[in-house]
């Protein structure tokens, strides 16, 4: 059973994604802030991180950088989620920064699941 | 009488007028005594005219010695002496003292001897035996007298000769030419001056006919043909005179050629001056010492409206208008006003270009530029004042106009809201307008002469490079962004427009005009717009996402089972959420387009495949309505440079519209046609069609009509408007043909850009991005060195495939999606555009590409002849503009 770390500052969004994923059998840990996210990533060592790249205060990209810099977290795959960019823009951003995937909001539930499965190699 | 050998003595004491000294050279003593007695007797009896001193010498030698002492008047000579005999004795004596009279004494009379003696210089000849006192005395008297006469004659002759010599001297040295001609006009004498005047040597002159009429006592002018030079003019005076005893005419000729020339020149010059004065367009007035008008030229009369008579004799002050009193009135004007009171004028009291006013006869005032000169005679006394003046009415008008224009442009320059600068070719500021000083808060003293980059900064050398490039051209460099920072102003952004000013005169320096527009605000607003759009999208999408997910969770039964009617309602809700999401997307697209923020990301795309793909994605929806999907793809080279996502958006819009408006069992045809310089894509349906009135409004926003409820998504009303914008951003066109009830055909065209145009677009986009991010852009240039040979050997289609292979290799080597591979022009150059890459990273990329190419060339049959050469160039380090990059690409080609 794969462990997923969700970093999303919108509580409603966070809750629903968590429900959706748990229904599919994933274990989901959530964080609402970048700093918490780092700590959790290091402690829990999830199999996948779902990151809202538009965390307030620019925390999203900063978090991602820290993630990739630190030895024990750099290999964890990351999927960007965001409402700010168009699908293509988000994909480009993921490509540019080196994230493994991107899901633009609003998304179809199946899109989310499919992407997660793809990255985890299921 | 006293005699001794060498002595002398007085004989007798008669008071006679003269004493003559006689030297007797006689060997016989007895005869000597006899002579003495005879002489004494002669004196006594006064047959002699003189008193005599007798000196005796026995021998010739003694006699000659005595002669040498001088003082002897007469010699009585016996030819027969002890030391000399015969005629030769006489010769010797004569030659010793030719001025002394000699009487020869002989013993015998000899006719021949007598003749010979007289011929040889003796005056008389006496036979000793016949001589008596009377005879002797007579002979002596006669001889002395004759001697005296002879001497006189000699003296006169010498005098004459010396006069003649002096005369000759005067003639020779006279600067005037002297020619002496005889009564027949033959030249007897010419002086050196005459030789010079006539150009003839004396030898050629003497004995020739003079040639000029001989008119004594008159002065005439003659023309002289001078051998060797031009004609000369002489003034000739002739006089009658004597020359060497003969009557002659003496012509004295003065060379007046120069004088005549001067006279002629003077006359000409006078005539010339006269004509100038007469024809002078400006006024000329000559004023006498009483300040009265002496002479006027026609122009004066014409200008002032007076006749000559009305002016001459009048005081010159009448032509001047009333002037304001000045403190310092020039002497000349003082003189004009009050000739009596004025201080005496001097030649240096000239007036130059003084502006004043003349008054015409009818009272009009004419502005004049006035000059005056004071003329004097040789003694320095003032004789006249010459006043010349020019009507400057027109000039003054022109001046006023120019001043007005100047003020006008100065006002413009001062009030424009942009900063204006003029710089020289060393980039130093020559002038600046007020806005500049106010904007940058500097003063002219610190600005003029300073380099522009010292005040504004240089933007990594870009500013100075661009500005320098423009000198000597008419080029304009626009949209150079300058980031300026200072304590006073903080951070500002300026748009710099620079234009080279071509010079017209040689001496003019090349200049450049710089316009600085403060676009800080504009950029700020721009940025805010972008942010707004993206913020709004974020803000809108977030709750939509949550709502959608929430509904989905319930709908999917994740939170527990739901009933049919609940499912029904919730699906409807979900559909509307999707509709809302689509609307927001479309709105955001339209706002982006309006704000000019939509940027096309172009790449080479196979349009046929793309269109087909999108059509196929609607398969399910089409099947639901049993609509047949057909494709007509008629393009040989379907590759075209487009933004594939946006064109997909257009195709999706058109096809979904068609599906919506086509009833059951209809047909939708996708057509892709090649129209040489463009490709046309059409979506044709057999749907309800559009009425003619509605067609004009079709592509406008929020136009929705003939809406029927049916399957398929509800439209937003923005789809076609957005499609139109996208197509037009690609420089294409979109239009519709439709018949109500029959169907509609929507077509849009996409222009094919030439390889070069495509490349340039990439390049410009890359440069823009590098500028915005302050980064740099690298180009790796792959030259296919033997492209021409390959074409010849394999044909053009095969060589095209080769190029495509190579392009593919390069593309695969590049890691990032943002990097672009493009052909430049013919295909012998392929360029990899590496976005946001530093210069130092370029070599390693270049190496990777080279390695990959080498490997492929070895392995692939098709590529085995290919020979490549790689180069790299970076913006802005190696080349500061699009043009320079392209130059570099082309240049490398020739290497």
Tab-separated table of C-alpha atoms in Angstrom, chain B residues 75-385:
chain	number	residue	atom	x	y	z
B	75	UNK	CA	115.389	121.585	-80.829
B	76	UNK	CA	117.977	122.532	-83.360
B	77	UNK	CA	119.244	119.245	-84.536
B	78	UNK	CA	122.196	118.320	-86.617
B	79	UNK	CA	121.528	114.967	-88.119
B	80	UNK	CA	125.112	114.148	-88.251
B	81	UNK	CA	126.276	113.454	-84.720
B	82	UNK	CA	128.901	111.319	-83.231
B	83	UNK	CA	126.461	108.807	-81.852
B	84	UNK	CA	123.807	109.032	-84.507
B	85	UNK	CA	123.803	109.742	-88.151
B	86	UNK	CA	121.152	110.698	-90.575
B	87	UNK	CA	117.390	110.510	-90.470
B	88	UNK	CA	117.366	108.093	-87.665
B	89	UNK	CA	118.643	110.823	-85.416
B	90	UNK	CA	115.536	112.777	-86.113
B	91	UNK	CA	113.356	109.744	-85.458
B	92	UNK	CA	114.932	109.156	-82.119
B	93	UNK	CA	114.522	112.704	-81.027
B	94	UNK	CA	110.998	112.982	-82.345
B	95	UNK	CA	109.908	109.830	-80.709
B	96	UNK	CA	111.355	110.996	-77.427
B	97	UNK	CA	109.672	114.324	-77.505
B	98	UNK	CA	106.980	114.556	-80.106
B	99	UNK	CA	105.596	117.701	-78.568
B	100	UNK	CA	108.825	119.613	-79.038
B	101	UNK	CA	109.433	121.414	-82.346
B	102	UNK	CA	112.429	120.278	-84.256
B	103	UNK	CA	114.459	122.229	-86.844
B	104	UNK	CA	116.955	120.178	-88.704
B	105	UNK	CA	120.356	121.546	-89.628
B	106	UNK	CA	122.380	120.041	-92.362
B	107	UNK	CA	125.545	120.882	-94.141
B	108	UNK	CA	124.340	120.330	-97.650
B	109	UNK	CA	121.061	120.914	-99.248
B	110	UNK	CA	119.283	117.794	-100.287
B	111	UNK	CA	115.809	117.984	-101.710
B	112	UNK	CA	114.840	114.500	-100.830
B	113	UNK	CA	116.276	114.801	-97.388
B	114	UNK	CA	114.395	117.993	-96.868
B	115	UNK	CA	111.150	116.349	-97.764
B	116	UNK	CA	111.919	113.350	-95.667
B	117	UNK	CA	112.816	115.471	-92.702
B	118	UNK	CA	109.580	117.364	-92.860
B	119	UNK	CA	107.672	114.130	-93.251
B	120	UNK	CA	109.367	112.633	-90.293
B	121	UNK	CA	108.164	115.360	-88.029
B	122	UNK	CA	110.548	118.269	-88.264
B	123	UNK	CA	109.092	121.645	-88.773
B	124	UNK	CA	111.879	123.202	-90.761
B	125	UNK	CA	115.081	122.453	-92.538
B	126	UNK	CA	118.087	124.792	-92.554
B	127	UNK	CA	121.292	124.500	-94.477
B	128	UNK	CA	124.062	125.528	-92.192
B	129	UNK	CA	125.995	127.427	-94.733
B	130	UNK	CA	123.009	129.520	-95.665
B	131	UNK	CA	121.821	130.336	-92.230
B	132	UNK	CA	122.080	133.846	-90.868
B	133	UNK	CA	120.515	135.475	-87.919
B	134	UNK	CA	117.540	136.691	-89.737
B	135	UNK	CA	116.869	133.384	-91.270
B	136	UNK	CA	117.356	131.635	-88.017
B	137	UNK	CA	115.148	133.997	-86.129
B	138	UNK	CA	112.483	133.752	-88.714
B	139	UNK	CA	112.636	130.028	-88.688
B	140	UNK	CA	112.479	129.866	-84.934
B	141	UNK	CA	109.507	132.237	-84.803
B	142	UNK	CA	107.727	130.358	-87.472
B	143	UNK	CA	108.345	126.984	-85.947
B	144	UNK	CA	107.280	128.059	-82.478
B	145	UNK	CA	104.157	129.636	-83.818
B	146	UNK	CA	103.357	126.621	-85.820
B	147	UNK	CA	104.025	124.443	-82.875
B	148	UNK	CA	101.701	126.444	-80.729
B	149	UNK	CA	98.968	126.306	-83.304
B	150	UNK	CA	99.477	122.643	-83.616
B	151	UNK	CA	99.287	122.175	-79.888
B	152	UNK	CA	96.151	124.270	-79.762
B	153	UNK	CA	94.594	122.227	-82.468
B	154	UNK	CA	95.521	119.080	-80.628
B	155	UNK	CA	94.068	120.429	-77.447
B	156	UNK	CA	90.849	121.420	-79.149
B	157	UNK	CA	90.624	118.093	-80.783
B	158	UNK	CA	91.144	116.369	-77.469
B	159	UNK	CA	88.539	118.581	-75.857
B	160	UNK	CA	86.111	117.753	-78.547
B	161	UNK	CA	86.976	114.125	-78.225
B	162	UNK	CA	86.527	114.171	-74.510
B	163	UNK	CA	83.230	115.954	-74.913
B	164	UNK	CA	82.226	113.394	-77.353
B	165	UNK	CA	83.323	110.695	-74.982
B	166	UNK	CA	81.310	112.203	-72.174
B	167	UNK	CA	78.447	112.607	-74.513
B	168	UNK	CA	78.738	109.046	-75.517
B	169	UNK	CA	78.821	108.026	-71.914
B	170	UNK	CA	75.617	109.857	-71.215
B	171	UNK	CA	74.018	108.273	-74.207
B	172	UNK	CA	75.167	104.820	-73.297
B	173	UNK	CA	73.875	105.034	-69.785
B	174	UNK	CA	70.681	106.807	-70.591
B	175	UNK	CA	67.625	104.787	-69.792
B	176	UNK	CA	65.952	106.379	-72.702
B	177	UNK	CA	66.877	104.947	-76.022
B	178	UNK	CA	69.046	107.144	-78.171
B	179	UNK	CA	69.333	106.591	-81.877
B	180	UNK	CA	71.431	108.788	-84.050
B	181	UNK	CA	70.564	108.836	-87.704
B	182	UNK	CA	72.038	110.740	-90.523
B	183	UNK	CA	70.117	112.924	-92.909
B	184	UNK	CA	69.112	109.914	-94.934
B	185	UNK	CA	67.745	108.095	-91.986
B	186	UNK	CA	70.558	105.614	-91.654
B	187	UNK	CA	71.400	104.685	-88.137
B	188	UNK	CA	74.781	105.814	-86.993
B	189	UNK	CA	74.586	105.067	-83.322
B	190	UNK	CA	72.374	103.317	-80.805
B	191	UNK	CA	72.775	103.191	-77.078
B	192	UNK	CA	72.241	100.031	-75.000
B	193	UNK	CA	68.773	101.172	-74.010
B	194	UNK	CA	67.821	101.306	-77.650
B	195	UNK	CA	69.179	97.845	-78.129
B	196	UNK	CA	66.947	96.680	-75.362
B	197	UNK	CA	63.913	98.575	-76.530
B	198	UNK	CA	64.105	97.404	-80.085
B	199	UNK	CA	65.413	94.032	-79.207
B	200	UNK	CA	68.161	94.369	-81.705
B	201	UNK	CA	71.858	94.193	-81.223
B	202	UNK	CA	73.903	97.172	-82.203
B	203	UNK	CA	75.465	95.286	-85.109
B	204	UNK	CA	72.083	94.801	-86.620
B	205	UNK	CA	71.215	98.385	-86.169
B	206	UNK	CA	74.072	100.455	-87.423
B	207	UNK	CA	73.912	101.104	-91.115
B	208	UNK	CA	70.252	100.150	-91.346
B	209	UNK	CA	67.399	102.422	-92.135
B	210	UNK	CA	65.840	103.736	-88.963
B	211	UNK	CA	62.363	103.440	-90.358
B	212	UNK	CA	60.637	106.129	-88.395
B	213	UNK	CA	59.628	109.445	-89.842
B	214	UNK	CA	62.122	112.057	-88.979
B	215	UNK	CA	60.353	115.052	-87.600
B	216	UNK	CA	62.617	117.204	-85.578
B	217	UNK	CA	61.374	119.165	-82.597
B	218	UNK	CA	58.143	117.181	-82.121
B	219	UNK	CA	57.154	114.491	-79.677
B	220	UNK	CA	55.408	111.589	-81.278
B	221	UNK	CA	54.192	108.183	-80.167
B	222	UNK	CA	55.557	105.310	-82.079
B	223	UNK	CA	54.885	101.591	-82.117
B	224	UNK	CA	57.954	99.520	-81.833
B	225	UNK	CA	58.074	95.975	-82.960
B	226	UNK	CA	60.267	94.360	-80.449
B	227	UNK	CA	61.873	91.218	-81.624
B	228	UNK	CA	61.053	88.666	-79.022
B	229	UNK	CA	58.268	90.334	-77.100
B	230	UNK	CA	54.984	91.958	-77.716
B	231	UNK	CA	54.520	95.366	-79.182
B	232	UNK	CA	56.010	98.284	-77.309
B	233	UNK	CA	54.988	101.868	-77.329
B	234	UNK	CA	57.581	104.618	-77.243
B	235	UNK	CA	57.538	108.387	-76.955
B	236	UNK	CA	60.055	109.793	-79.424
B	237	UNK	CA	61.660	113.230	-79.551
B	238	UNK	CA	63.964	114.201	-82.352
B	239	UNK	CA	66.552	116.919	-82.405
B	240	UNK	CA	69.044	118.111	-84.937
B	241	UNK	CA	72.612	117.972	-83.817
B	242	UNK	CA	76.129	117.208	-84.890
B	243	UNK	CA	77.788	113.911	-84.595
B	244	UNK	CA	81.424	113.456	-85.328
B	245	UNK	CA	81.305	116.553	-87.307
B	246	UNK	CA	78.317	115.614	-89.341
B	247	UNK	CA	74.791	116.940	-89.060
B	248	UNK	CA	72.553	114.258	-87.678
B	249	UNK	CA	69.185	113.700	-86.035
B	250	UNK	CA	69.199	112.457	-82.507
B	251	UNK	CA	66.095	110.495	-81.582
B	252	UNK	CA	65.379	110.013	-77.906
B	253	UNK	CA	62.737	107.366	-77.248
B	254	UNK	CA	61.122	106.609	-73.912
B	255	UNK	CA	59.485	103.246	-73.398
B	256	UNK	CA	55.978	104.083	-72.351
B	257	UNK	CA	54.521	100.620	-72.875
B	258	UNK	CA	53.834	100.133	-69.166
B	259	UNK	CA	52.478	103.584	-68.780
B	260	UNK	CA	50.157	103.029	-71.667
B	261	UNK	CA	49.044	99.741	-70.217
B	262	UNK	CA	48.413	101.348	-66.901
B	263	UNK	CA	46.485	104.102	-68.573
B	264	UNK	CA	44.417	101.590	-70.432
B	265	UNK	CA	43.846	99.526	-67.333
B	266	UNK	CA	42.863	102.577	-65.424
B	267	UNK	CA	40.446	103.602	-68.116
B	268	UNK	CA	38.986	100.125	-68.153
B	269	UNK	CA	38.731	100.025	-64.420
B	270	UNK	CA	37.065	103.354	-64.395
B	271	UNK	CA	34.591	102.173	-66.961
B	272	UNK	CA	34.087	99.035	-64.948
B	273	UNK	CA	33.490	100.888	-61.740
B	274	UNK	CA	31.123	103.172	-63.533
B	275	UNK	CA	29.126	100.266	-64.821
B	276	UNK	CA	29.049	98.652	-61.415
B	277	UNK	CA	27.786	101.770	-59.820
B	278	UNK	CA	25.210	102.198	-62.487
B	279	UNK	CA	24.014	98.646	-62.252
B	280	UNK	CA	24.432	98.218	-58.535
B	281	UNK	CA	21.242	96.856	-57.080
B	282	UNK	CA	21.953	98.328	-53.760
B	283	UNK	CA	21.851	102.034	-53.184
B	284	UNK	CA	25.023	104.024	-53.531
B	285	UNK	CA	25.304	107.632	-52.481
B	286	UNK	CA	28.412	109.778	-52.567
B	287	UNK	CA	28.421	112.648	-50.157
B	288	UNK	CA	30.695	115.708	-50.234
B	289	UNK	CA	32.468	117.374	-47.358
B	290	UNK	CA	29.312	119.301	-46.481
B	291	UNK	CA	27.315	116.131	-46.168
B	292	UNK	CA	25.423	116.945	-49.323
B	293	UNK	CA	24.573	114.359	-51.909
B	294	UNK	CA	27.003	114.533	-54.787
B	295	UNK	CA	26.201	111.404	-56.757
B	296	UNK	CA	23.547	108.731	-56.616
B	297	UNK	CA	23.163	105.528	-58.544
B	298	UNK	CA	19.921	104.525	-60.298
B	299	UNK	CA	19.066	102.011	-57.591
B	300	UNK	CA	18.926	104.779	-55.014
B	301	UNK	CA	16.435	106.754	-57.029
B	302	UNK	CA	14.377	103.685	-57.683
B	303	UNK	CA	14.236	102.670	-54.055
B	304	UNK	CA	13.566	106.067	-52.571
B	305	UNK	CA	11.272	107.322	-55.283
B	306	UNK	CA	13.190	110.513	-55.943
B	307	UNK	CA	14.707	111.637	-59.204
B	308	UNK	CA	18.388	112.328	-59.416
B	309	UNK	CA	17.781	116.050	-59.496
B	310	UNK	CA	15.711	115.877	-56.362
B	311	UNK	CA	18.555	114.245	-54.514
B	312	UNK	CA	21.730	115.876	-55.741
B	313	UNK	CA	22.775	118.806	-53.642
B	314	UNK	CA	20.467	117.839	-50.781
B	315	UNK	CA	21.741	116.988	-47.340
B	316	UNK	CA	21.979	113.228	-46.977
B	317	UNK	CA	20.101	113.382	-43.684
B	318	UNK	CA	16.879	113.704	-45.660
B	319	UNK	CA	16.859	110.032	-46.583
B	320	UNK	CA	17.158	108.751	-43.065
B	321	UNK	CA	14.092	108.035	-40.992
B	322	UNK	CA	13.908	109.529	-37.551
B	323	UNK	CA	15.976	107.325	-35.332
B	324	UNK	CA	15.945	107.009	-31.658
B	325	UNK	CA	18.701	108.922	-30.017
B	326	UNK	CA	21.567	106.714	-29.094
B	327	UNK	CA	24.253	107.532	-26.658
B	328	UNK	CA	27.137	106.857	-28.930
B	329	UNK	CA	26.441	108.213	-32.369
B	330	UNK	CA	29.006	107.210	-34.946
B	331	UNK	CA	31.144	110.044	-36.265
B	332	UNK	CA	29.880	109.533	-39.750
B	333	UNK	CA	26.290	109.979	-38.651
B	334	UNK	CA	27.224	113.022	-36.641
B	335	UNK	CA	28.757	114.392	-39.814
B	336	UNK	CA	25.611	113.618	-41.799
B	337	UNK	CA	23.420	115.433	-39.339
B	338	UNK	CA	25.576	118.427	-38.622
B	339	UNK	CA	28.393	118.754	-41.112
B	340	UNK	CA	29.736	121.890	-39.509
B	341	UNK	CA	29.737	120.652	-36.000
B	342	UNK	CA	30.989	117.178	-36.694
B	343	UNK	CA	34.541	116.318	-35.818
B	344	UNK	CA	36.679	115.822	-38.798
B	345	UNK	CA	36.347	112.418	-40.304
B	346	UNK	CA	39.154	109.961	-40.666
B	347	UNK	CA	39.613	107.167	-43.174
B	348	UNK	CA	39.158	104.582	-40.452
B	349	UNK	CA	35.680	105.833	-39.657
B	350	UNK	CA	34.013	103.120	-41.703
B	351	UNK	CA	30.589	101.726	-40.966
B	352	UNK	CA	29.808	98.087	-41.675
B	353	UNK	CA	26.404	96.391	-41.733
B	354	UNK	CA	24.621	98.896	-39.599
B	355	UNK	CA	20.868	98.327	-39.535
B	356	UNK	CA	18.883	101.520	-39.974
B	357	UNK	CA	15.864	102.870	-41.806
B	358	UNK	CA	15.614	104.890	-45.018
B	359	UNK	CA	12.592	107.045	-45.689
B	360	UNK	CA	11.154	107.164	-49.188
B	361	UNK	CA	9.625	110.127	-50.908
B	362	UNK	CA	6.147	109.009	-49.918
B	363	UNK	CA	7.110	108.417	-46.335
B	364	UNK	CA	7.541	104.620	-46.339
B	365	UNK	CA	10.177	103.213	-44.086
B	366	UNK	CA	12.557	100.625	-45.456
B	367	UNK	CA	14.966	98.680	-43.263
B	368	UNK	CA	18.478	98.831	-44.673
B	369	UNK	CA	21.885	97.349	-44.013
B	370	UNK	CA	24.149	100.365	-44.248
B	371	UNK	CA	27.872	100.724	-45.025
B	372	UNK	CA	29.948	103.876	-45.288
B	373	UNK	CA	33.554	104.599	-46.255
B	374	UNK	CA	35.501	107.814	-45.923
B	375	UNK	CA	37.649	108.760	-48.940
B	376	UNK	CA	40.674	111.019	-48.799
B	377	UNK	CA	43.183	112.506	-51.220
B	378	UNK	CA	46.928	111.895	-51.071
B	379	UNK	CA	47.344	114.565	-48.467
B	380	UNK	CA	44.898	112.825	-46.196
B	381	UNK	CA	42.112	115.324	-46.479
B	382	UNK	CA	38.610	113.954	-46.603
B	383	UNK	CA	37.126	114.322	-50.038
B	384	UNK	CA	33.953	112.245	-49.997
B	385	UNK	CA	31.966	109.768	-47.997
